[in-house]
PDB file of C-alpha atoms in Angstrom:
ATOM      1  CA  HIS A 271      15.066  12.546   5.733  1.00 45.00           C
ATOM      2  CA  ARG A 272      17.221  10.395   3.470  1.00 53.00           C
ATOM      3  CA  ASN A 273      17.738  13.363   0.773  1.00 57.00           C
ATOM      4  CA  ILE A 274      17.109  10.569  -1.910  1.00 58.00           C
ATOM      5  CA  SER A 275      16.249  11.692  -5.505  1.00 58.00           C
ATOM      6  CA  THR A 276      14.800   8.678  -7.937  1.00 58.00           C
ATOM      7  CA  ASP A 277      13.593   8.636 -11.877  1.00 57.00           C
ATOM      8  CA  ARG A 278      11.833   5.287 -10.551  1.00 60.00           C
ATOM      9  CA  PHE A 279       8.331   5.874 -10.539  1.00 59.00           C
ATOM     10  CA  THR A 280       7.069   2.057 -10.606  1.00 70.00           C
ATOM     11  CA  ASN A 281       7.113  -1.199  -9.242  1.00 73.00           C
ATOM     12  CA  ILE A 282       5.001  -4.131  -8.799  1.00 80.00           C
ATOM     13  CA  ASP A 283       3.544  -6.120  -6.156  1.00 82.00           C
ATOM     14  CA  VAL A 284       1.594  -9.554  -6.325  1.00 86.00           C
ATOM     15  CA  GLY A 285      -0.560 -10.797  -4.069  1.00 87.00           C
ATOM     16  CA  VAL A 286      -3.857 -13.444  -3.525  1.00 88.00           C
ATOM     17  CA  SER A 287      -6.896 -12.905  -0.638  1.00 88.00           C
ATOM     18  CA  LYS A 288      -9.869 -15.389   0.525  1.00 91.00           C
ATOM     19  CA  GLN A 289     -13.319 -13.669   1.102  1.00 90.00           C
ATOM     20  CA  TRP A 290     -15.380 -15.072   3.994  1.00 94.00           C
ATOM     21  CA  GLN A 291     -18.597 -14.209   3.621  1.00 94.00           C
ATOM     22  CA  ARG A 292     -17.636 -10.368   5.580  1.00 96.00           C
ATOM     23  CA  TRP A 293     -14.142 -10.907   5.446  1.00 97.00           C
ATOM     24  CA  SER A 294     -11.520 -11.097   3.980  1.00 95.00           C
ATOM     25  CA  ALA A 295      -7.628 -11.726   4.593  1.00 96.00           C
ATOM     26  CA  GLY A 296      -4.275 -12.024   2.243  1.00 94.00           C
ATOM     27  CA  ILE A 297      -0.535 -11.715   1.982  1.00 93.00           C
ATOM     28  CA  ALA A 298       1.225  -9.632  -1.370  1.00 90.00           C
ATOM     29  CA  VAL A 299       4.827  -9.873  -2.280  1.00 88.00           C
ATOM     30  CA  ALA A 300       5.553  -5.926  -2.363  1.00 79.00           C
ATOM     31  CA  ASN A 301       8.355  -4.260  -3.972  1.00 77.00           C
ATOM     32  CA  LEU A 302       9.296  -7.120  -6.626  1.00 81.00           C
ATOM     33  CA  ILE A 303      11.398  -4.348  -9.079  1.00 80.00           C
ATOM     34  CA  GLN A 304      14.393  -3.985  -6.569  1.00 75.00           C
ATOM     35  CA  GLU A 305      16.402  -0.484  -6.507  1.00 74.00           C
ATOM     36  CA  ASP A 306      19.743   0.949  -4.744  1.00 73.00           C
ATOM     37  CA  ALA A 307      19.683   4.831  -4.752  1.00 70.00           C
ATOM     38  CA  ARG A 308      22.417   6.914  -3.111  1.00 70.00           C
ATOM     39  CA  SER A 309      21.902  10.240  -1.507  1.00 68.00           C
ATOM     40  CA  PRO A 310      23.841  13.428  -2.293  1.00 72.00           C
ATOM     41  CA  THR A 311      26.841  13.018   0.190  1.00 74.00           C
ATOM     42  CA  GLY A 312      27.289   9.045  -1.199  1.00 73.00           C
ATOM     43  CA  ARG A 313      25.520   6.863   0.589  1.00 69.00           C
ATOM     44  CA  LYS A 314      23.592   3.920  -0.442  1.00 69.00           C
ATOM     45  CA  TYR A 315      19.969   2.883   0.455  1.00 68.00           C
ATOM     46  CA  HIS A 316      18.509  -0.341  -0.364  1.00 70.00           C
ATOM     47  CA  GLN A 317      14.274  -0.623  -2.082  1.00 70.00           C
ATOM     48  CA  GLN A 318      14.060  -4.824  -1.471  1.00 74.00           C
ATOM     49  CA  ALA A 319      10.923  -6.788  -1.894  1.00 78.00           C
ATOM     50  CA  GLY A 320       8.951  -7.261   1.172  1.00 79.00           C
ATOM     51  CA  VAL A 321       5.813  -8.917   2.798  1.00 86.00           C
ATOM     52  CA  ARG A 322       2.541  -7.034   3.369  1.00 87.00           C
ATOM     53  CA  VAL A 323      -0.509  -9.048   5.182  1.00 93.00           C
ATOM     54  CA  ASP A 324      -4.200  -8.221   5.295  1.00 94.00           C
ATOM     55  CA  VAL A 325      -7.093  -8.649   6.976  1.00 97.00           C
ATOM     56  CA  GLY A 326     -10.995  -6.358   5.974  1.00 96.00           C
ATOM     57  CA  TYR A 327     -14.250  -6.265   6.894  1.00 98.00           C
ATOM     58  CA  GLN A 328     -16.574  -5.719   4.430  1.00 95.00           C
ATOM     59  CA  ALA A 329     -20.550  -4.411   4.917  1.00 96.00           C
ATOM     60  CA  ASP A 330     -23.158  -3.298   2.802  1.00 92.00           C
ATOM     61  CA  ARG A 331     -21.189   0.515   1.876  1.00 95.00           C
ATOM     62  CA  TRP A 332     -18.237   0.141   4.008  1.00 97.00           C
ATOM     63  CA  ALA A 333     -15.502  -1.118   4.381  1.00 96.00           C
ATOM     64  CA  VAL A 334     -12.305  -1.042   6.923  1.00 97.00           C
ATOM     65  CA  SER A 335      -9.248  -2.640   6.521  1.00 96.00           C
ATOM     66  CA  MET A 336      -5.670  -3.416   8.096  1.00 96.00           C
ATOM     67  CA  SER A 337      -2.341  -3.816   6.827  1.00 92.00           C
ATOM     68  CA  TRP A 338       1.111  -4.750   8.246  1.00 90.00           C
ATOM     69  CA  ASP A 339       4.330  -5.459   7.164  1.00 83.00           C
ATOM     70  CA  PRO A 340       5.705  -8.086   9.043  1.00 80.00           C
ATOM     71  CA  ILE A 341       9.170  -8.239   7.406  1.00 73.00           C
ATOM     72  CA  ALA A 342      11.058  -5.360   6.419  1.00 67.00           C
ATOM     73  CA  THR A 343      11.981  -3.612   3.531  1.00 58.00           C
ATOM     74  CA  GLN A 344      14.466  -0.290   2.778  1.00 55.00           C
ATOM     75  CA  GLN A 345      18.116  -0.974   4.457  1.00 50.00           C
ATOM     76  CA  GLY A 346      20.657   1.807   4.491  1.00 47.00           C
ATOM     77  CA  PHE A 347      22.416   4.350   5.194  1.00 43.00           C
ATOM     78  CA  GLY A 348      23.720   2.880   8.669  1.00 45.00           C
ATOM     79  CA  PHE A 349      21.540   3.717  11.256  1.00 42.00           C
ATOM     80  CA  LEU A 350      18.579   2.660   9.086  1.00 45.00           C
ATOM     81  CA  GLU A 351      18.658  -1.449   9.291  1.00 49.00           C
ATOM     82  CA  ASP A 352      14.893  -1.670   8.287  1.00 59.00           C
ATOM     83  CA  GLU A 353      11.463  -0.055   7.752  1.00 67.00           C
ATOM     84  CA  ARG A 354       7.882  -1.275   8.774  1.00 75.00           C
ATOM     85  CA  ARG A 355       4.016   0.205   8.814  1.00 81.00           C
ATOM     86  CA  VAL A 356       0.660  -0.933  10.250  1.00 90.00           C
ATOM     87  CA  SER A 357      -2.240   1.087   8.057  1.00 93.00           C
ATOM     88  CA  THR A 358      -5.785   1.568   8.567  1.00 96.00           C
ATOM     89  CA  GLN A 359      -7.928   1.650   5.304  1.00 95.00           C
ATOM     90  CA  PHE A 360     -11.706   3.014   4.866  1.00 97.00           C
ATOM     91  CA  GLN A 361     -13.776   2.177   1.850  1.00 96.00           C
ATOM     92  CA  TRP A 362     -17.152   3.663   0.947  1.00 97.00           C
ATOM     93  CA  GLN A 363     -18.934   2.892  -1.318  1.00 96.00           C
ATOM     94  CA  TRP A 364     -20.380   5.783  -3.307  1.00 96.00           C
ATOM     95  CA  SER A 365     -22.648   3.463  -5.957  1.00 96.00           C
ATOM     96  CA  PRO A 366     -22.991   0.785  -6.940  1.00 92.00           C
ATOM     97  CA  ASP A 367     -19.100   0.816  -9.175  1.00 96.00           C
ATOM     98  CA  LEU A 368     -17.029   3.957  -7.376  1.00 97.00           C
ATOM     99  CA  SER A 369     -15.961   3.801  -3.835  1.00 97.00           C
ATOM    100  CA  LEU A 370     -13.852   6.698  -2.033  1.00 97.00           C
ATOM    101  CA  ASN A 371     -11.491   5.042   0.436  1.00 96.00           C
ATOM    102  CA  ALA A 372      -9.143   7.497   3.049  1.00 97.00           C
ATOM    103  CA  GLY A 373      -6.351   6.045   5.132  1.00 95.00           C
ATOM    104  CA  PHE A 374      -3.865   6.362   7.578  1.00 96.00           C
ATOM    105  CA  HIS A 375      -0.312   5.003   7.353  1.00 91.00           C
ATOM    106  CA  LYS A 376       1.721   4.299  11.024  1.00 89.00           C
ATOM    107  CA  VAL A 377       5.162   3.826  10.547  1.00 83.00           C
ATOM    108  CA  VAL A 378       6.298   1.154  13.008  1.00 79.00           C
ATOM    109  CA  GLU A 379       9.910   0.703  12.916  1.00 72.00           C
ATOM    110  CA  GLY A 380      12.061   3.469  10.366  1.00 66.00           C
ATOM    111  CA  ARG A 381      12.193   6.877   9.951  1.00 65.00           C
ATOM    112  CA  ASP A 382       9.716   8.081   7.463  1.00 72.00           C
ATOM    113  CA  ASP A 383       6.919  10.008   8.580  1.00 81.00           C
ATOM    114  CA  ASP A 384       3.199   8.589   8.611  1.00 88.00           C
ATOM    115  CA  ALA A 385       1.044   8.954   6.842  1.00 90.00           C
ATOM    116  CA  ILE A 386      -2.477  10.164   4.823  1.00 94.00           C
ATOM    117  CA  SER A 387      -4.622   8.950   1.604  1.00 94.00           C
ATOM    118  CA  LEU A 388      -7.242   9.387  -0.682  1.00 97.00           C
ATOM    119  CA  GLY A 389      -8.228   7.275  -3.104  1.00 97.00           C
ATOM    120  CA  ALA A 390     -11.075   6.322  -4.819  1.00 97.00           C
ATOM    121  CA  GLY A 391     -11.978   2.924  -6.723  1.00 96.00           C
ATOM    122  CA  TRP A 392     -13.923   1.089  -9.987  1.00 97.00           C
ATOM    123  CA  GLN A 393     -15.671  -2.191 -10.437  1.00 95.00           C
ATOM    124  CA  ILE A 394     -15.452  -2.301 -14.356  1.00 96.00           C
ATOM    125  CA  SER A 395     -16.992  -5.534 -14.209  1.00 95.00           C
ATOM    126  CA  LYS A 396     -17.402  -8.440 -12.524  1.00 91.00           C
ATOM    127  CA  ARG A 397     -14.061  -9.488 -12.446  1.00 92.00           C
ATOM    128  CA  TRP A 398     -11.743  -6.246 -13.221  1.00 95.00           C
ATOM    129  CA  SER A 399     -11.458  -3.970 -10.524  1.00 95.00           C
ATOM    130  CA  THR A 400      -8.946  -1.043 -10.149  1.00 95.00           C
ATOM    131  CA  LYS A 401      -8.041   2.069  -7.875  1.00 94.00           C
ATOM    132  CA  LEU A 402      -6.263   5.020  -8.057  1.00 95.00           C
ATOM    133  CA  ALA A 403      -4.666   6.821  -4.640  1.00 94.00           C
ATOM    134  CA  TYR A 404      -2.064   9.617  -3.573  1.00 94.00           C
ATOM    135  CA  LEU A 405      -0.112   9.272  -0.461  1.00 90.00           C
ATOM    136  CA  TYR A 406       1.400  11.913   1.380  1.00 91.00           C
ATOM    137  CA  ALA A 407       3.748  11.946   4.569  1.00 87.00           C
ATOM    138  CA  GLY A 408       4.851  15.603   4.443  1.00 83.00           C
ATOM    139  CA  ALA A 409       6.248  17.481   1.771  1.00 79.00           C
ATOM    140  CA  ARG A 410       9.387  16.384   1.059  1.00 73.00           C
ATOM    141  CA  GLU A 411       7.285  12.496   0.714  1.00 76.00           C
ATOM    142  CA  GLN A 412       4.712  12.404  -1.041  1.00 82.00           C
ATOM    143  CA  GLY A 413       3.362   9.705  -3.651  1.00 83.00           C
ATOM    144  CA  GLY A 414       0.829   8.169  -5.616  1.00 85.00           C
ATOM    145  CA  ALA A 415      -0.535   4.358  -6.547  1.00 85.00           C
ATOM    146  CA  PHE A 416      -2.594   2.389  -9.176  1.00 87.00           C
ATOM    147  CA  GLN A 417      -3.832  -1.018  -8.745  1.00 87.00           C
ATOM    148  CA  ILE A 418      -5.770  -3.212 -11.175  1.00 88.00           C
ATOM    149  CA  ASP A 419      -7.679  -6.432  -9.412  1.00 87.00           C
ATOM    150  CA  TYR A 420      -8.636  -9.410 -10.852  1.00 86.00           C
ATOM    151  CA  ARG A 421     -11.320 -12.230  -9.008  1.00 82.00           C
ATOM    152  CA  TRP A 422     -11.280 -15.634  -9.714  1.00 80.00           C
ATOM    153  CA  GLN A 423     -14.348 -16.416  -9.049  1.00 70.00           C
TER     154      GLN A 423
END
């Protein structure tokens, strides 16, 4: 790993999606807040904005989706030019308003470890929902995500 320490814990992704019956597709611009960091030896690392493409299928009580980073988002340290991931997520609709989520995130280009994620979602109203997730890629790389969704109908 790169032995980077940072005190920045937030970022913003903005995207749109479209649903056709049980299928959906979306695109998002990820990491709108770009960040520069340095390792203990002074080597520079840059987190830049990127693109994420999603496709999914929704059944009555479960859903499955795949995400792909077609554009690399991390550059630095001379040997690390970029990173891209492919993710598969599974969602189980526990109740009409509560869902449980699990995912596997495979690094297809880059040095980071593959990761797993666990989370939950809450349908607040017909248009508003929120999700909370925990990501684990090893003792030195853990994180979380909080997502707010709004549906235009």
